[in-house]
Coordinates of C-alpha atoms and ligand atoms in Angstrom, one line a residue:
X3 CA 38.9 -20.8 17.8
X4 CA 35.9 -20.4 16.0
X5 CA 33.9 -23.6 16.5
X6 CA 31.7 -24.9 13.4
X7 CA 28.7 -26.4 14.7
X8 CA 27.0 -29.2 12.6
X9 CA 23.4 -28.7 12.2
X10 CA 20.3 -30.3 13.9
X11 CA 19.2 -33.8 11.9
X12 CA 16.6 -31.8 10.7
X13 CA 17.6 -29.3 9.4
X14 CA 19.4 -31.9 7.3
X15 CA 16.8 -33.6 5.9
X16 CA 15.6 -29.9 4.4
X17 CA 15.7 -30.0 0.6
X18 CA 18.1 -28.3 -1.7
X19 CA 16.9 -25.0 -3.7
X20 CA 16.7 -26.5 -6.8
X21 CA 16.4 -23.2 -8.6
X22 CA 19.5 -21.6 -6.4
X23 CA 21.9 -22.9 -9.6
X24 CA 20.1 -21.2 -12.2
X25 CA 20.3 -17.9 -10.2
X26 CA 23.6 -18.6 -10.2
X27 CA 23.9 -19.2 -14.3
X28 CA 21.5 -16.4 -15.0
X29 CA 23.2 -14.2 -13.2
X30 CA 26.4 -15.1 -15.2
X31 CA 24.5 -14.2 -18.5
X32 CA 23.8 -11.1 -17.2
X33 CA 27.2 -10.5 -16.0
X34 CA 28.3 -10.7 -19.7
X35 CA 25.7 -7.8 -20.8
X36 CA 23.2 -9.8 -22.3
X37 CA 19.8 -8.6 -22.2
X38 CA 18.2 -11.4 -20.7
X39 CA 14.3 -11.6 -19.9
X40 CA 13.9 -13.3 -16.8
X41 CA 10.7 -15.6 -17.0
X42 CA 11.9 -17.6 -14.0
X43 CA 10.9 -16.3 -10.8
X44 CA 7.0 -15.5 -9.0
X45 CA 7.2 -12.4 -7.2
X46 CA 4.7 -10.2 -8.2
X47 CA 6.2 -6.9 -10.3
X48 CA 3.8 -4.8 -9.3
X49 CA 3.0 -2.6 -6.4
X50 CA 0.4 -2.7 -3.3
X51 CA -2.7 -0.6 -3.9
X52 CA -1.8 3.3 -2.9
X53 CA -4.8 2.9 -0.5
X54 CA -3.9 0.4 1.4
X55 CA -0.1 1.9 1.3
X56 CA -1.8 5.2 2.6
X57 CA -3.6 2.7 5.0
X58 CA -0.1 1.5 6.6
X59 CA 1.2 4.9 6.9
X60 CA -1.4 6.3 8.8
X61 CA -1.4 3.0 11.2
X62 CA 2.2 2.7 11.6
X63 CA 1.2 6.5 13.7
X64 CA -0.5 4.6 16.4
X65 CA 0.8 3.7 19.2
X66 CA -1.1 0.6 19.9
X67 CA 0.6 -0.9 17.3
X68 CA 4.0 0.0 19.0
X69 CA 3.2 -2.6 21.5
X70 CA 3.5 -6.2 21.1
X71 CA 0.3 -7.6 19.1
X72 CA -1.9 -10.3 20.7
X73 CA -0.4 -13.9 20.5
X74 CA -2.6 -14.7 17.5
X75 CA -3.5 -11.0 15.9
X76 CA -6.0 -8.9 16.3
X77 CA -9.8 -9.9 16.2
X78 CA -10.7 -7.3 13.6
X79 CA -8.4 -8.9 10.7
X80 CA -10.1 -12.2 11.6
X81 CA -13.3 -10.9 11.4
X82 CA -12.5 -8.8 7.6
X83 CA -11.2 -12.1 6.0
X84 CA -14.2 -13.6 7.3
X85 CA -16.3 -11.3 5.7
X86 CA -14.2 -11.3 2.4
X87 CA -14.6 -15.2 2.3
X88 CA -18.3 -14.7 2.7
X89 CA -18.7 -12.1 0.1
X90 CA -16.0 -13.6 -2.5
X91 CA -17.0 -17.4 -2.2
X92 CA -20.4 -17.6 0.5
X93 CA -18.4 -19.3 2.6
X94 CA -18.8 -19.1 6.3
X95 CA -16.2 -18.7 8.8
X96 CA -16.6 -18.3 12.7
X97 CA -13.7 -15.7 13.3
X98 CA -13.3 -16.9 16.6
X99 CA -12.2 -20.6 15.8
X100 CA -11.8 -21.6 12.4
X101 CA -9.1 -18.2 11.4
X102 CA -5.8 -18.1 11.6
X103 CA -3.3 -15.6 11.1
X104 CA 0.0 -16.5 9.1
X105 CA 3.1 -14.7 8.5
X106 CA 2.1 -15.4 5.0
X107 CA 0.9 -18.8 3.7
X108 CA 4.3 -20.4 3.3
X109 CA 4.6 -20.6 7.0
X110 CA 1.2 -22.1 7.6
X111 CA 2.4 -24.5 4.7
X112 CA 5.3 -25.4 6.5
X113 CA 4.5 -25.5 10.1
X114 CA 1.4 -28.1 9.3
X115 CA 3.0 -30.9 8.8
X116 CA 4.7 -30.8 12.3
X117 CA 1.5 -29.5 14.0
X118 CA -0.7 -32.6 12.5
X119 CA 1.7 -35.7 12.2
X120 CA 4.7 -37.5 14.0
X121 CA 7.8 -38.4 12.6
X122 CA 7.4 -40.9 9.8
X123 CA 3.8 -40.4 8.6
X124 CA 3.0 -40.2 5.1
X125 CA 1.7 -37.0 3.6
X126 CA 0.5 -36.8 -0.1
X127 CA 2.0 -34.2 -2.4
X128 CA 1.2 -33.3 -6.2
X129 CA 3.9 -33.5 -9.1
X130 CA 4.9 -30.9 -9.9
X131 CA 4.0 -29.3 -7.1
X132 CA 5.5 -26.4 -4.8
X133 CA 8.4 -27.0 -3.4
X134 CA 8.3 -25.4 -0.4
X135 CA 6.0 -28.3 0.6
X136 CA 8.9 -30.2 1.1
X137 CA 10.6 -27.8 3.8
X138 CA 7.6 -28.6 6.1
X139 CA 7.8 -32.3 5.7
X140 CA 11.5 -32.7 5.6
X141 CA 11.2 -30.6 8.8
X142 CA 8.6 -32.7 10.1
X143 CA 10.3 -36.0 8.9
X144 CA 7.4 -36.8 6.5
X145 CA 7.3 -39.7 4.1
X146 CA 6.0 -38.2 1.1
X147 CA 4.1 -39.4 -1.5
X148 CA 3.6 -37.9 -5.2
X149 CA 0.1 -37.3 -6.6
X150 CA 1.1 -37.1 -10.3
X151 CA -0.2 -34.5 -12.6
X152 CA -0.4 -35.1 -15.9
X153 CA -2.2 -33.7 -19.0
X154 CA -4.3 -36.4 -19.4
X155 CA -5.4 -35.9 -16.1
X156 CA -6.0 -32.4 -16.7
X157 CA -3.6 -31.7 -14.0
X158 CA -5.9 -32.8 -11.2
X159 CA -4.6 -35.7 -9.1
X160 CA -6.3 -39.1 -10.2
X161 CA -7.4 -40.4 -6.6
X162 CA -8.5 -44.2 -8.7
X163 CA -5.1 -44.6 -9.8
X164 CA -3.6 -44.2 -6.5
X165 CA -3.2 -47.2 -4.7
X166 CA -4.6 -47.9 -2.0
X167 CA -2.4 -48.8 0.9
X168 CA -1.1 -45.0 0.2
X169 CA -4.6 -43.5 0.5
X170 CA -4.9 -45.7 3.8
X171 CA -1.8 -45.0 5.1
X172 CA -1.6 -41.1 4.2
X173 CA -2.7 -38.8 6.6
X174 CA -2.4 -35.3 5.7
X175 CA -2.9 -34.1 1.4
X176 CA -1.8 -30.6 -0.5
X177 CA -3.6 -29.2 -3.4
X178 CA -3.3 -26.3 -5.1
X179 CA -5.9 -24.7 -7.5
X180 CA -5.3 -22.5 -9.4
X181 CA -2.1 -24.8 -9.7
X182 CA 1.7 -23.7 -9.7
X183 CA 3.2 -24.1 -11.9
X184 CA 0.9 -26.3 -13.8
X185 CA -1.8 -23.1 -14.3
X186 CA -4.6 -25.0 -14.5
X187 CA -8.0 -24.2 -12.2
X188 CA -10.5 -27.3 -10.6
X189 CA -13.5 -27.8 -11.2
X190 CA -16.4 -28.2 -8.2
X191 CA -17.1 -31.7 -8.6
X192 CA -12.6 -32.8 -8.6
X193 CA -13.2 -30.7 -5.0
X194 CA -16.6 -33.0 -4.2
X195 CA -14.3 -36.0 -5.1
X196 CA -11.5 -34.8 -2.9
X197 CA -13.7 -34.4 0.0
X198 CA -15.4 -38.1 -0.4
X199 CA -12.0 -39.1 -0.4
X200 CA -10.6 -37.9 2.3
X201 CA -13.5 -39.2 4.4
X202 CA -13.1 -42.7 3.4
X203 CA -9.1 -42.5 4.3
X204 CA -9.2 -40.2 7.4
X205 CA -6.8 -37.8 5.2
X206 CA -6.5 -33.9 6.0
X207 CA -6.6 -31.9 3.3
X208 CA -4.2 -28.5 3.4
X209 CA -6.1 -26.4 0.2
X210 CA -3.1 -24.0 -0.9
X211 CA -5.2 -21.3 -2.4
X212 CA -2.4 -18.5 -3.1
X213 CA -3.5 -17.7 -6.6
X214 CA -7.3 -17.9 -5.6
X215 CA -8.0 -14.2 -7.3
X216 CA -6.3 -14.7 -10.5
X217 CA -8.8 -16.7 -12.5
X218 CA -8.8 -15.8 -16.5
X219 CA -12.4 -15.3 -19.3
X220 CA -14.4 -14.9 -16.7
X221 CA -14.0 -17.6 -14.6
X222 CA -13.6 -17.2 -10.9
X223 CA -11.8 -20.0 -9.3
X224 CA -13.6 -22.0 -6.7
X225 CA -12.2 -22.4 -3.1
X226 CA -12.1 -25.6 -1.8
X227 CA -14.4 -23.9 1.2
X228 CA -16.9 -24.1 -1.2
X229 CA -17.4 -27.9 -1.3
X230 CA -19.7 -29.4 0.8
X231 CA -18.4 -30.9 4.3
X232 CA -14.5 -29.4 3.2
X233 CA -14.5 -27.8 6.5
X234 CA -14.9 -31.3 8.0
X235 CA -11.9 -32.4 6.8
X236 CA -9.9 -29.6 6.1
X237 CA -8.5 -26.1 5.5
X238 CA -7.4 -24.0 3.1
X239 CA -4.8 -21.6 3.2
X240 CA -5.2 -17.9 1.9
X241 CA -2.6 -15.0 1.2
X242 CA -2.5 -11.3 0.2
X243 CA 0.9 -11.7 -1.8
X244 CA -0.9 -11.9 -4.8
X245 CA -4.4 -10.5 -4.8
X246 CA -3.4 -7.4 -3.1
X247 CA 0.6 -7.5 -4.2
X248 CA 1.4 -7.5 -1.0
X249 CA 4.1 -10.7 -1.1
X250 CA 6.4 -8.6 1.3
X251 CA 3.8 -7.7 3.6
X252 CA 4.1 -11.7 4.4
X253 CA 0.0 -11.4 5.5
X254 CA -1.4 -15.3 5.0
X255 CA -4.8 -17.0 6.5
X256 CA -5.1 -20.5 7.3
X257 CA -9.1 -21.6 7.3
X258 CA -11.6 -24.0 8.1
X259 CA -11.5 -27.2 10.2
X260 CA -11.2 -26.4 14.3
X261 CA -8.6 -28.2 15.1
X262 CA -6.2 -27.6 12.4
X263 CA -6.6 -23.7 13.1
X264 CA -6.4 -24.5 16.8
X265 CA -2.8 -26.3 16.2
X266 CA -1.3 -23.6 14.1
X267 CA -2.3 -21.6 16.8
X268 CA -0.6 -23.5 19.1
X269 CA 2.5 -24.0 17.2
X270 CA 2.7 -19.7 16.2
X271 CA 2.2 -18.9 20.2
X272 CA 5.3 -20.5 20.7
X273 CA 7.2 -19.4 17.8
X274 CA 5.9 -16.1 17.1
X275 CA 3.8 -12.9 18.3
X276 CA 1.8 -11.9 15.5
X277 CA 1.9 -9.8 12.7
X278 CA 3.0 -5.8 13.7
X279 CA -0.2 -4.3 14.1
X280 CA -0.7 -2.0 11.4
X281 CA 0.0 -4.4 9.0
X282 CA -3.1 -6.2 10.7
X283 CA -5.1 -3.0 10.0
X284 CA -4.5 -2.0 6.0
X285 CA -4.7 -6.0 5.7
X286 CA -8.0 -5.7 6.7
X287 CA -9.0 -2.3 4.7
X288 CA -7.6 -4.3 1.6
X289 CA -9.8 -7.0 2.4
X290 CA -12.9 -4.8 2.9
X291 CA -12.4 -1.6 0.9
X292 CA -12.6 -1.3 -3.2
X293 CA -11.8 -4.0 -5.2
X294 CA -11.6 -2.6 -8.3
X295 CA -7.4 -3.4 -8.0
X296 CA -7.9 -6.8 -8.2
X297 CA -9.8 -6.7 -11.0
X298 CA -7.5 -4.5 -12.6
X299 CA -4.9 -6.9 -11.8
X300 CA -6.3 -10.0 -13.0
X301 CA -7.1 -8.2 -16.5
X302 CA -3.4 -7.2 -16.6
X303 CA -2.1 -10.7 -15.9
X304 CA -4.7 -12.0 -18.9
X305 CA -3.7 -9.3 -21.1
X306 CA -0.2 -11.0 -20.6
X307 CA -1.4 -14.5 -21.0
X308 CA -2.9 -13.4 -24.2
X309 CA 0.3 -12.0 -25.4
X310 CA 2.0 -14.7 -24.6
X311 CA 0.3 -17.7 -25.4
X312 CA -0.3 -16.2 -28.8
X313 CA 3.0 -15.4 -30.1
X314 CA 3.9 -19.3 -28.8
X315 CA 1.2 -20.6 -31.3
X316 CA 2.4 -18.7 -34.0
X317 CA 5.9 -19.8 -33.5
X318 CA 4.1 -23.5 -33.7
X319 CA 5.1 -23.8 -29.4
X320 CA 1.8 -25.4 -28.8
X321 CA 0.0 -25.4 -25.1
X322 CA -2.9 -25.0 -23.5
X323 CA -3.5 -21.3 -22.3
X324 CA -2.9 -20.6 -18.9
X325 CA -6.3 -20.8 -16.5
X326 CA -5.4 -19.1 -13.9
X327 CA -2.3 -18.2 -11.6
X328 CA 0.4 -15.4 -12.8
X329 CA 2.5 -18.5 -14.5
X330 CA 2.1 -20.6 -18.0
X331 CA 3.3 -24.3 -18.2
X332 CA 4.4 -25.1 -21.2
X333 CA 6.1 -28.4 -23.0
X334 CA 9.5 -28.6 -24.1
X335 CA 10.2 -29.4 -28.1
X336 CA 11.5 -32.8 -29.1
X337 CA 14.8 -33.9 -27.9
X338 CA 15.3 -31.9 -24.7
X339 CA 14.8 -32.2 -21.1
X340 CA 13.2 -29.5 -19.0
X341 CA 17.0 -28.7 -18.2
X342 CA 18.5 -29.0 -21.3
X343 CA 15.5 -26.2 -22.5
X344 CA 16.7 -24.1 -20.1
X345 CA 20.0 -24.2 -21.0
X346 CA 19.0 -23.7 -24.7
X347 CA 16.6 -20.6 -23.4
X348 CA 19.4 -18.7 -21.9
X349 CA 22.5 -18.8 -23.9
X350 CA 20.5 -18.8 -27.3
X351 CA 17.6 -16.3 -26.7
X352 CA 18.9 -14.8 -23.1
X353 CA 14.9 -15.9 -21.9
X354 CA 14.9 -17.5 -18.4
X355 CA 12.3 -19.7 -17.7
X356 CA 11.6 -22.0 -14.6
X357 CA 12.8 -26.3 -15.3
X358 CA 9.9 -28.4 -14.5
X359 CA 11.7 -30.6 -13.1
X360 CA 12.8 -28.1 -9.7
X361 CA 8.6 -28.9 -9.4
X362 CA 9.4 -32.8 -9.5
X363 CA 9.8 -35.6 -12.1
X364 CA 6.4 -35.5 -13.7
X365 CA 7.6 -31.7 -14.8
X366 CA 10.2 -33.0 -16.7
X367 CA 9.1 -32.1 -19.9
X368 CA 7.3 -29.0 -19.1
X369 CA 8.9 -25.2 -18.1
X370 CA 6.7 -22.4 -16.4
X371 CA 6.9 -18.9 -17.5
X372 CA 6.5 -16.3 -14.8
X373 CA 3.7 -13.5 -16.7
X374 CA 5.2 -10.6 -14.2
X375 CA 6.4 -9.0 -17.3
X376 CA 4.5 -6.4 -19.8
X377 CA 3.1 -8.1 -23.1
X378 CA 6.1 -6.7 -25.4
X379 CA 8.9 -7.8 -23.2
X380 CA 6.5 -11.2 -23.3
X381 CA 6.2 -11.2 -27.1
X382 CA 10.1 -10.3 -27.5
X383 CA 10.6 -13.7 -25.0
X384 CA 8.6 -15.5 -27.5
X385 CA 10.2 -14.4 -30.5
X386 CA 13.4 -15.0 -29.2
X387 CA 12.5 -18.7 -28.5
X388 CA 10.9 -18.6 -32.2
X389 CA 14.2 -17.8 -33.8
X390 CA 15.5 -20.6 -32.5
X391 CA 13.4 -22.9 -35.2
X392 CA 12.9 -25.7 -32.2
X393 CA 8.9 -25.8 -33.2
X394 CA 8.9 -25.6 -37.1
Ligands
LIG509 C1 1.7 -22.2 -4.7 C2 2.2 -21.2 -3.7 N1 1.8 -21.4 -2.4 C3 2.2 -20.5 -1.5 C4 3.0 -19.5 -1.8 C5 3.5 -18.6 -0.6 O1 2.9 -17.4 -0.6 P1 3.1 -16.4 0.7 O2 4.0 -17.1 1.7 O3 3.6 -15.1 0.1 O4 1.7 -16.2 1.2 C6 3.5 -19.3 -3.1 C7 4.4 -18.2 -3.4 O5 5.0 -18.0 -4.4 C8 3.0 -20.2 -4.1 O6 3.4 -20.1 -5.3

């Protein structure tokens, strides 16, 4: 007999994929032959580089690499994204201590919850935020509190507004700038305030930085390495999925305060050997050869934004454009949920789009639009949506 195990507590407590069911009912639309232009998801379309392609190949030939990695990767990726943090943001890093290598951000996202807190702690959270967040602290067994985000607010967390028995109580905080899904970039002196307050409350701040190349008119987003004393209190965590298009590569940095990097550390000799070793090498050509790809990839992703956010104002869909990340966050007309929109979106116009709500209850009346789509499939979207008359 085949016995049916019940799972660990744990694993339990993780979450349901909120965005599993519209998979589900978009794949149904399709199914019918429908056209339908799938804004929903945020994998990048496009390829890796050819050089740092041609860079794997030629290290996947050595047989160095066939060998088990060291425990926590090779020196010489620690040392390139230390370099590229110096040269992209004048940021220093000591290699040695304040690097870690991830098998891409998520994990780092999720294993630092259970390398910094016990069972029961409080951890703050923004909403919307990522959802993935929540793996690590259901994991972890977190009590979780929501920073809400809100247009008022710019979409930056009001620290005054919290109370504060949760400042005092929370111990670990996630931001994410350039936001998903929310778009939106911070400024230096929301970082400045984040760092006084995690002084005053002994909080940790976890910086997710995932979208840190993709800033739009000519404004480079800030890491929160930047701010003065941030490495006192925190880290930030850094990925090639989407400044090099290497999402599948699953390459990821966490950065900054010693301990922190020491405990992922900790945690990843036990679970893992690192990354396969030629992945470790073209991760670090990427990081110190040409950059002209990125550039060429953040002008793509604002020619897309442009497209975009202009055919919505002309159909009267008015919201701010996009400051950075690959996405667009956008409100819902009158009369409809986030959900409702969504249903609207992809039996009327055959446009997916992403419920704000799957980012938590402030999203409510917001969707996100993936831009990983050319600027006529963008436009068509947006048409679409304007024959619907919801904006008149
Ligand atoms: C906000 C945010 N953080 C982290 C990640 C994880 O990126 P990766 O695990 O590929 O480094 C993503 C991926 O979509 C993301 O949107």
């Amino acid at each position: 007999m085949v016995v049916d195990y019940p799972m660990s507590d744990a694993l339990k407590r993780l979450p349901k994929q909120f965005f599993a069911d519209l998979v589900v009912k978009t794949n149904a639309e399709i199914a019918k032959g429908y056209d339908v232009i799938n804004l929903g998801q945020g994998n990048p379309d496009q390829p890796t580089p050819q050089h740092i392609v041609r860079a794997l190949q030629q290290a996947a030939a050595n047989p160095l690499y066939h060998k088990y990695s060291p425990f926590r990767g090779y020196d010489f990726l620690k040392e390139a994204i230390a370099t590229f943090y110096k040269r992209e943001y004048d940021v220093d890093l000591d290699p040695k201590t304040e690097v870690a290598i991830l098998f891409g951000s998520k994990t780092g996202l999720v294993e630092v919850g259970e390398c910094l807190l016990n069972s029961g702690d409080t951890v703050l959270m923004p909403d919307p935020g990522y959802p993935d967040y929540l793996s690590g602290f259901a994991l972890a067994n977190l009590k979780v509190e929501k920073m809400p985000l809100t247009s008022e607010n710019g979409f930056l967390p009001d620290y005054d507004a919290l109370p504060e028995s949760v400042l005092d109580t929370a111990r670990l905080m996630f931001l994410n700038y350039p936001n998903n899904p929310t778009a939106v970039t911070a400024p230096a002196d929301f970082f400045e305030q984040t760092v006084r307050t995690a002084e005053k409350h002994n909080i940790c701040v976890v910086h997710d930085f995932a979208y840190g190349a993709l800033g739009f008119d000519g404004k480079k987003p800030r890491s929160f390495l930047q701010t003065p004393g941030a490495k006192d209190i925190g880290v930030e965590m850094y990925t090639m999925s989407k400044t090099y298009n290497m999402a599948g590569w699953r390459v990821g940095f966490a950065l900054g305060n010693k301990s922190v990097i020491r405990a992922i550390e900790l945690i990843q000799d036990h679970y893992y050997v690192s990354l396969f070793g030629a992945i470790q090498e073209a991760s670090a050509k990427a990081l110190l050869g040409p950059q002209d790809c990125v550039r060429d990839l953040v002008a793509r992703y604002e020619t897309r934004r442009n497209a975009f956010f202009n055919a919505a104002h002309r159909i009267g869909w008015n919201a701010a454009p996009s400051q950075g990340s690959f996405f667009g966050w956008l409100p819902v007309p009158e009369g409809f949920t986030s959900e409702t929109f969504f249903d609207e979106l992809l039996t009327k116009a055959h446009v997916v789009v992403a419920p704000g709500i799957g980012f938590g209850s402030s999203g409510g009346n917001y969707i996100r639009v993936g831009l990983l789509t050319e600027p006529e499939r963008l436009t068509e979207a947006v048409e679409r949506i304007g024959a619907l008359h919801l904006f008149d």
